[in-house]
PDB file of C-alpha atoms and ligand atoms in Angstrom:
ATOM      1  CA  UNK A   1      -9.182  -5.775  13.913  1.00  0.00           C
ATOM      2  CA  UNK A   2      -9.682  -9.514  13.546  1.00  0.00           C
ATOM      3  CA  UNK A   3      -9.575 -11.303  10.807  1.00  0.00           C
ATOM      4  CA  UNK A   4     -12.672 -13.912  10.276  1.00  0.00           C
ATOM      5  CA  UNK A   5     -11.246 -17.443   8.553  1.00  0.00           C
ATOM      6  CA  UNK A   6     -13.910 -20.562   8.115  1.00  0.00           C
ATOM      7  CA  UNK A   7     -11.980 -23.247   9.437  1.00  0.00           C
ATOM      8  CA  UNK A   8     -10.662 -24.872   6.823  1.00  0.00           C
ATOM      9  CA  UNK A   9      -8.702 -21.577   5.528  1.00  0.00           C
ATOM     10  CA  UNK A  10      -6.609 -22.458   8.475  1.00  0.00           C
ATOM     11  CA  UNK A  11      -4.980 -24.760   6.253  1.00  0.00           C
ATOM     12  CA  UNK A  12      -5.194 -22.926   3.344  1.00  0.00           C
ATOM     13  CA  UNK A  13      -3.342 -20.018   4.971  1.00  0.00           C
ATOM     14  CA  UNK A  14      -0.243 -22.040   5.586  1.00  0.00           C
ATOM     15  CA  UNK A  15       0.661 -23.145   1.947  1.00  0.00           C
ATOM     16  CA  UNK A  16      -0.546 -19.583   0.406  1.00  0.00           C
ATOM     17  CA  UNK A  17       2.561 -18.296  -1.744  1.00  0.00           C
ATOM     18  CA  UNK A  18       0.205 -15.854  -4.124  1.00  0.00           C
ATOM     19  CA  UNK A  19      -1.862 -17.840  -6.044  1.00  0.00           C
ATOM     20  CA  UNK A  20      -5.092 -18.127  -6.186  1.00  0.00           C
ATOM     21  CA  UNK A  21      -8.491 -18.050  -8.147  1.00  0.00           C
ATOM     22  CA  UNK A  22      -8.268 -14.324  -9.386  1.00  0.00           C
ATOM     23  CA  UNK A  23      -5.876 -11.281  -9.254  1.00  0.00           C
ATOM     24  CA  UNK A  24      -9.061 -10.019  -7.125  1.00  0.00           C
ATOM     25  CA  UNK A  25      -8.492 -12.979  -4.970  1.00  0.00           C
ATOM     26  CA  UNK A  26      -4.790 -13.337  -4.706  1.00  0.00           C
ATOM     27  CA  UNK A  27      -4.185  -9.648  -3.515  1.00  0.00           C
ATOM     28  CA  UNK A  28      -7.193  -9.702  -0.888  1.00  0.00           C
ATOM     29  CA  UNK A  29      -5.425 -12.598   0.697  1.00  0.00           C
ATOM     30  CA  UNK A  30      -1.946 -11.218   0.576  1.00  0.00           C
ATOM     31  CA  UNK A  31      -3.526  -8.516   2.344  1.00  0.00           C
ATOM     32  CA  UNK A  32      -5.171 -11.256   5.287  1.00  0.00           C
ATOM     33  CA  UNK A  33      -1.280 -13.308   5.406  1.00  0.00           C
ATOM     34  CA  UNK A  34       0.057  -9.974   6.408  1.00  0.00           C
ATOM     35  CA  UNK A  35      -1.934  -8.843   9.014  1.00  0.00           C
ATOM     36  CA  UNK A  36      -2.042 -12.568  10.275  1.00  0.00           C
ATOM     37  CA  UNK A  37       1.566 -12.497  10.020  1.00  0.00           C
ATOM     38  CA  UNK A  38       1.768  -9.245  11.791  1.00  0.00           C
ATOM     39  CA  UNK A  39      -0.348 -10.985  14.598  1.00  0.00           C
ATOM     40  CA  UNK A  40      -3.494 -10.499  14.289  1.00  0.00           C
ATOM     41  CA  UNK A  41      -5.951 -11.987  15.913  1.00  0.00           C
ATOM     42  CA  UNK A  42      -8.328 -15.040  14.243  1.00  0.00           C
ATOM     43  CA  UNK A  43     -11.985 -15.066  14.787  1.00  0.00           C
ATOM     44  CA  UNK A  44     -13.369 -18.802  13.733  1.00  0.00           C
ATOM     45  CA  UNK A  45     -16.265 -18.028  11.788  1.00  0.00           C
ATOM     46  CA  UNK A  46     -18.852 -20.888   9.551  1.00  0.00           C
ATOM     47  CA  UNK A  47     -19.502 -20.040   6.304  1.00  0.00           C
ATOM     48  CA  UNK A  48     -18.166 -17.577   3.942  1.00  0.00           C
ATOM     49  CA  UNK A  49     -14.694 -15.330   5.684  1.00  0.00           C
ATOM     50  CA  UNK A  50     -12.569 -12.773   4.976  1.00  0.00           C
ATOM     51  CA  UNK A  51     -10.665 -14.381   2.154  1.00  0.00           C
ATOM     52  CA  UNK A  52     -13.952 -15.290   0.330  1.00  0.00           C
ATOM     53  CA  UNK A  53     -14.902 -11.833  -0.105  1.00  0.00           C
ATOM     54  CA  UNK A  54     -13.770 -11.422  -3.304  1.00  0.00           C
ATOM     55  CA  UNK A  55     -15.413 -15.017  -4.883  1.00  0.00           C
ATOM     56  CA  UNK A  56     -19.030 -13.684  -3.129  1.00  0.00           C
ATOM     57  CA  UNK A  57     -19.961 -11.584  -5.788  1.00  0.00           C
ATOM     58  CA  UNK A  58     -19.668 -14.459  -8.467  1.00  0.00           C
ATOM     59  CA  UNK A  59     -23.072 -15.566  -9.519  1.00  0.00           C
ATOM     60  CA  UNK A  60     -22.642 -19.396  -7.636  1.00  0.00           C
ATOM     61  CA  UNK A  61     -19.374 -18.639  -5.165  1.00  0.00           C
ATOM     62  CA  UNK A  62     -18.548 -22.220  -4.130  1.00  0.00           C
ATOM     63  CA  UNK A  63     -18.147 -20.911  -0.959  1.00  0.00           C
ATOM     64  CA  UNK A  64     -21.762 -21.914  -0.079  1.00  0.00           C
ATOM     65  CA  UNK A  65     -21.278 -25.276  -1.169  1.00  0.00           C
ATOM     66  CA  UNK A  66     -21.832 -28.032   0.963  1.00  0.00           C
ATOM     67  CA  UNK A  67     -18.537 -29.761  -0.074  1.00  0.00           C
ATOM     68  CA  UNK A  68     -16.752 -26.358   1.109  1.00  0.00           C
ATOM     69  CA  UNK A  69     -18.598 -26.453   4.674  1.00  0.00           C
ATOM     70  CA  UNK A  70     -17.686 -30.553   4.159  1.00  0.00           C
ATOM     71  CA  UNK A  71     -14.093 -29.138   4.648  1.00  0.00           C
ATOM     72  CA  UNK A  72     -14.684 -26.639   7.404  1.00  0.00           C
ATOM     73  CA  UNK A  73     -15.852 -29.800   9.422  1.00  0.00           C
ATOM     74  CA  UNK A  74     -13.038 -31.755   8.683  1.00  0.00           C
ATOM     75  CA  UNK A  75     -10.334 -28.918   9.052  1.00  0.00           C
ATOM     76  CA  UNK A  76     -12.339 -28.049  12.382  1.00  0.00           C
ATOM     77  CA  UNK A  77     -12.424 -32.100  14.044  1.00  0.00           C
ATOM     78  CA  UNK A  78      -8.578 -33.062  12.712  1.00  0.00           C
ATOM     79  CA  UNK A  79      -7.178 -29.458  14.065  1.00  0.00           C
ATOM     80  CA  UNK A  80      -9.170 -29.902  17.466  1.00  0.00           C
ATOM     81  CA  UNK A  81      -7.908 -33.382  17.790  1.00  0.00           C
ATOM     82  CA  UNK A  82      -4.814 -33.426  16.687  1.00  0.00           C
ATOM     83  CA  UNK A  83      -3.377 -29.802  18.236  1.00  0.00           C
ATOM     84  CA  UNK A  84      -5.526 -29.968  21.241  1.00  0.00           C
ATOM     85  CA  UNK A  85      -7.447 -26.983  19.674  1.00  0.00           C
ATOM     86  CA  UNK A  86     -10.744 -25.622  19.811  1.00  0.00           C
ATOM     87  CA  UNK A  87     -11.804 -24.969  16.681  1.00  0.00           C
ATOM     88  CA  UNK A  88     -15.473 -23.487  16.376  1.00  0.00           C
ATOM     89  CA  UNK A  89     -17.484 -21.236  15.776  1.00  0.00           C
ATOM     90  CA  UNK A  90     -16.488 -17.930  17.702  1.00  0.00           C
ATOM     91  CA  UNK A  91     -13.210 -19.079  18.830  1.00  0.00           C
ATOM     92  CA  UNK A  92     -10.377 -16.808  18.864  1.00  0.00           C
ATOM     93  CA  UNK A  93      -6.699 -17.416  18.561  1.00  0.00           C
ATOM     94  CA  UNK A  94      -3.055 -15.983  16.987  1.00  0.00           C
ATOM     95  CA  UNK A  95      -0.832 -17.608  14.606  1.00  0.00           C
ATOM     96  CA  UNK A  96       1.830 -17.073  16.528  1.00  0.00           C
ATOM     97  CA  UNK A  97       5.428 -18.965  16.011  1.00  0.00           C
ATOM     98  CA  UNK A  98       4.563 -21.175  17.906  1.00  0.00           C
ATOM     99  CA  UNK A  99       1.093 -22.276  16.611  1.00  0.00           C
ATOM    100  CA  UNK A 100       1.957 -21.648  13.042  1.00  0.00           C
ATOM    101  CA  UNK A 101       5.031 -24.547  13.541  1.00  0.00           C
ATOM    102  CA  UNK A 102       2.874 -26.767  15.309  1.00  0.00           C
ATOM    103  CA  UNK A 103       0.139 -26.294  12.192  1.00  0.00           C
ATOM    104  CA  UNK A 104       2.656 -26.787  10.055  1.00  0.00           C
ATOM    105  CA  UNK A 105       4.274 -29.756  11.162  1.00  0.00           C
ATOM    106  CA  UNK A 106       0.589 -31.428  11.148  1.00  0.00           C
ATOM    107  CA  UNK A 107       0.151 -30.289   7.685  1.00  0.00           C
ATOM    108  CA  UNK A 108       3.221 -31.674   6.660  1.00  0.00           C
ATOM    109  CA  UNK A 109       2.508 -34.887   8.483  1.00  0.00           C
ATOM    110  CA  UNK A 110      -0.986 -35.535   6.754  1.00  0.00           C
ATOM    111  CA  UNK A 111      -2.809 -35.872   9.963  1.00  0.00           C
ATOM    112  CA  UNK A 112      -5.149 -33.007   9.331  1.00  0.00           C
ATOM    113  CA  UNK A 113      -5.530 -33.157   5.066  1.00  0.00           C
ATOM    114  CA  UNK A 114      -8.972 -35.065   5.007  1.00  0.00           C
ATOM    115  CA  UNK A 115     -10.243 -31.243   4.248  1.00  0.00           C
ATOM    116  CA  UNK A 116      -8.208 -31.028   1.015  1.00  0.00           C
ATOM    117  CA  UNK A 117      -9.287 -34.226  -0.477  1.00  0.00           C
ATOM    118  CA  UNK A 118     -11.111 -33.202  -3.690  1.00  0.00           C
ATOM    119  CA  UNK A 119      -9.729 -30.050  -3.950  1.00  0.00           C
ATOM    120  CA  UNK A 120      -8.152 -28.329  -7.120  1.00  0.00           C
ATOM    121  CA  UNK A 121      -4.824 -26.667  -5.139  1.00  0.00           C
ATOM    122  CA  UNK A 122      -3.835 -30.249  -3.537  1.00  0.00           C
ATOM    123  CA  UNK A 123      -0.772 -31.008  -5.879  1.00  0.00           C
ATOM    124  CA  UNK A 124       0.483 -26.885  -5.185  1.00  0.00           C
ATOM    125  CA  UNK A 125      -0.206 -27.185  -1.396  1.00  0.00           C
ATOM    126  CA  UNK A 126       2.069 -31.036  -1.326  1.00  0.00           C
ATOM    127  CA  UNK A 127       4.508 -29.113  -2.623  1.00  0.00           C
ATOM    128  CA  UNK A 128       4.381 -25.768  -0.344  1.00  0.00           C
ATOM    129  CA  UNK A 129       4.712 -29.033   2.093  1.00  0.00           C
ATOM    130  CA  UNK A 130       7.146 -30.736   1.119  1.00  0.00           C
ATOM    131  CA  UNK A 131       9.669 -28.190   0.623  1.00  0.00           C
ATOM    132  CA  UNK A 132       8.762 -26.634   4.159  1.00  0.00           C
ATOM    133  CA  UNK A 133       6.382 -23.959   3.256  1.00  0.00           C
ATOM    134  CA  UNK A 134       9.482 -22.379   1.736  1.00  0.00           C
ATOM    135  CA  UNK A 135       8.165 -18.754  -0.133  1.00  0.00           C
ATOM    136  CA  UNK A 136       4.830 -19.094   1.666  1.00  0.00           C
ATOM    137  CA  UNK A 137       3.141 -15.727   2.361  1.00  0.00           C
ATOM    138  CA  UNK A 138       2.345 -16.136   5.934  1.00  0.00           C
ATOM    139  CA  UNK A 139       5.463 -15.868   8.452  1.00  0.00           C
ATOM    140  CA  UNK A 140       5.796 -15.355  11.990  1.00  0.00           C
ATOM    141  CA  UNK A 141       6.106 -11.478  11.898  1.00  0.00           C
ATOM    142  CA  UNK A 142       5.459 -11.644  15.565  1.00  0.00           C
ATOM    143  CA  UNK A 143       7.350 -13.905  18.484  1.00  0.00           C
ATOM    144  CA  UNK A 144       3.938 -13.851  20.820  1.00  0.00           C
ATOM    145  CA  UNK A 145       3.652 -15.146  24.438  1.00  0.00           C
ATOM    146  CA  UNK A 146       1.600 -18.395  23.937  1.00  0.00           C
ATOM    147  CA  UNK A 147      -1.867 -17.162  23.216  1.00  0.00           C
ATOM    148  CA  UNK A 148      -3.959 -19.335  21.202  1.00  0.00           C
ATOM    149  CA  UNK A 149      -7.210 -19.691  22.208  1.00  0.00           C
ATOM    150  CA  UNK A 150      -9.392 -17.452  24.382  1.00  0.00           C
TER     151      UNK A 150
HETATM  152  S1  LIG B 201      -5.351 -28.414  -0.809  1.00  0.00           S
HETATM  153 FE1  LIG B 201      -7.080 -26.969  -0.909  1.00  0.00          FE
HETATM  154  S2  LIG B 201      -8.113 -27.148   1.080  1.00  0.00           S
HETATM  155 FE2  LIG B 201      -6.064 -28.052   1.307  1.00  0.00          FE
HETATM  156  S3  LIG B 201      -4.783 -26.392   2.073  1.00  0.00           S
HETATM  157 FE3  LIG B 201      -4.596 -26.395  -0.159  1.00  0.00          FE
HETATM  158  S4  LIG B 201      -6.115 -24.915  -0.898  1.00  0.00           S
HETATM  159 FE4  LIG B 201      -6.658 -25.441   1.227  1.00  0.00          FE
END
């Protein structure tokens, strides 16, 4: 199985420590940190993913909303640039130790936050930062060979 993410739930993914929008919400991504943690594979994907399943059935999901594809493009350029990544549409990789440290450490460094500007989890996510991503769902179930993008 793969599991789809829209770019900017790259990010998202490395601060999650259970909360979220709804109970609906919080448990369907617990569910995607574990099999990510447990290595599976990432399918880039624009638009509505995996984790916003749960929000589609709300009568106006933000998920359509141009400010949320705003972040998918900025999530997508700052990751490309800054981790020598290819992040589009179709692209496939792992979050394996090694990837997820080198996310990490970008997070924590601000050079690839332009897609949280705006958004409602900001102060939580800083936090999930600055203490190291300490309690965060997602973990490095799996020590991979270096396979990140196909
Ligand atoms: S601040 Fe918002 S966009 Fe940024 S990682 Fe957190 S939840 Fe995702």
């Amino acid at each position: 199985m793969t599991v789809r993410l829209r770019p900017h739930h790259l990010l998202c993914i490395l601060t999650y420590v259970g909360k979220g929008y709804s109970p609906g919400f919080t448990a369907n991504m617990t569910r995607i940190a574990g099999r990510l943690s447990a290595g599976e594979e990432v399918e880039i994907v624009a638009g509505p993913d995996d984790i916003c399943i749960p929000l589609l059935t709300d009568p106006d999901p933000h998920c359509h909303r141009t400010s949320v594809t705003g972040r998918d493009k900025a999530a997508a350029r700052e990751l490309s640039l800054s981790l020598n990544l290819r992040i589009k549409t179709g692209a496939k990789l792992v979050l394996d130790a090694d990837l997820l440290s080198r996310l990490r450490k970008a997070f924590a460094s601000n050079r690839v936050r332009s897609a949280c500007t705006g958004c409602e989890w900001i102060e939580l996510c800083g936090s999930m930062s600055a203490r190291r991503f300490d309690g965060a769902v997602l973990t490095t179930g799996l020590l991979r060979p270096n396979r990140h993008i196909e």
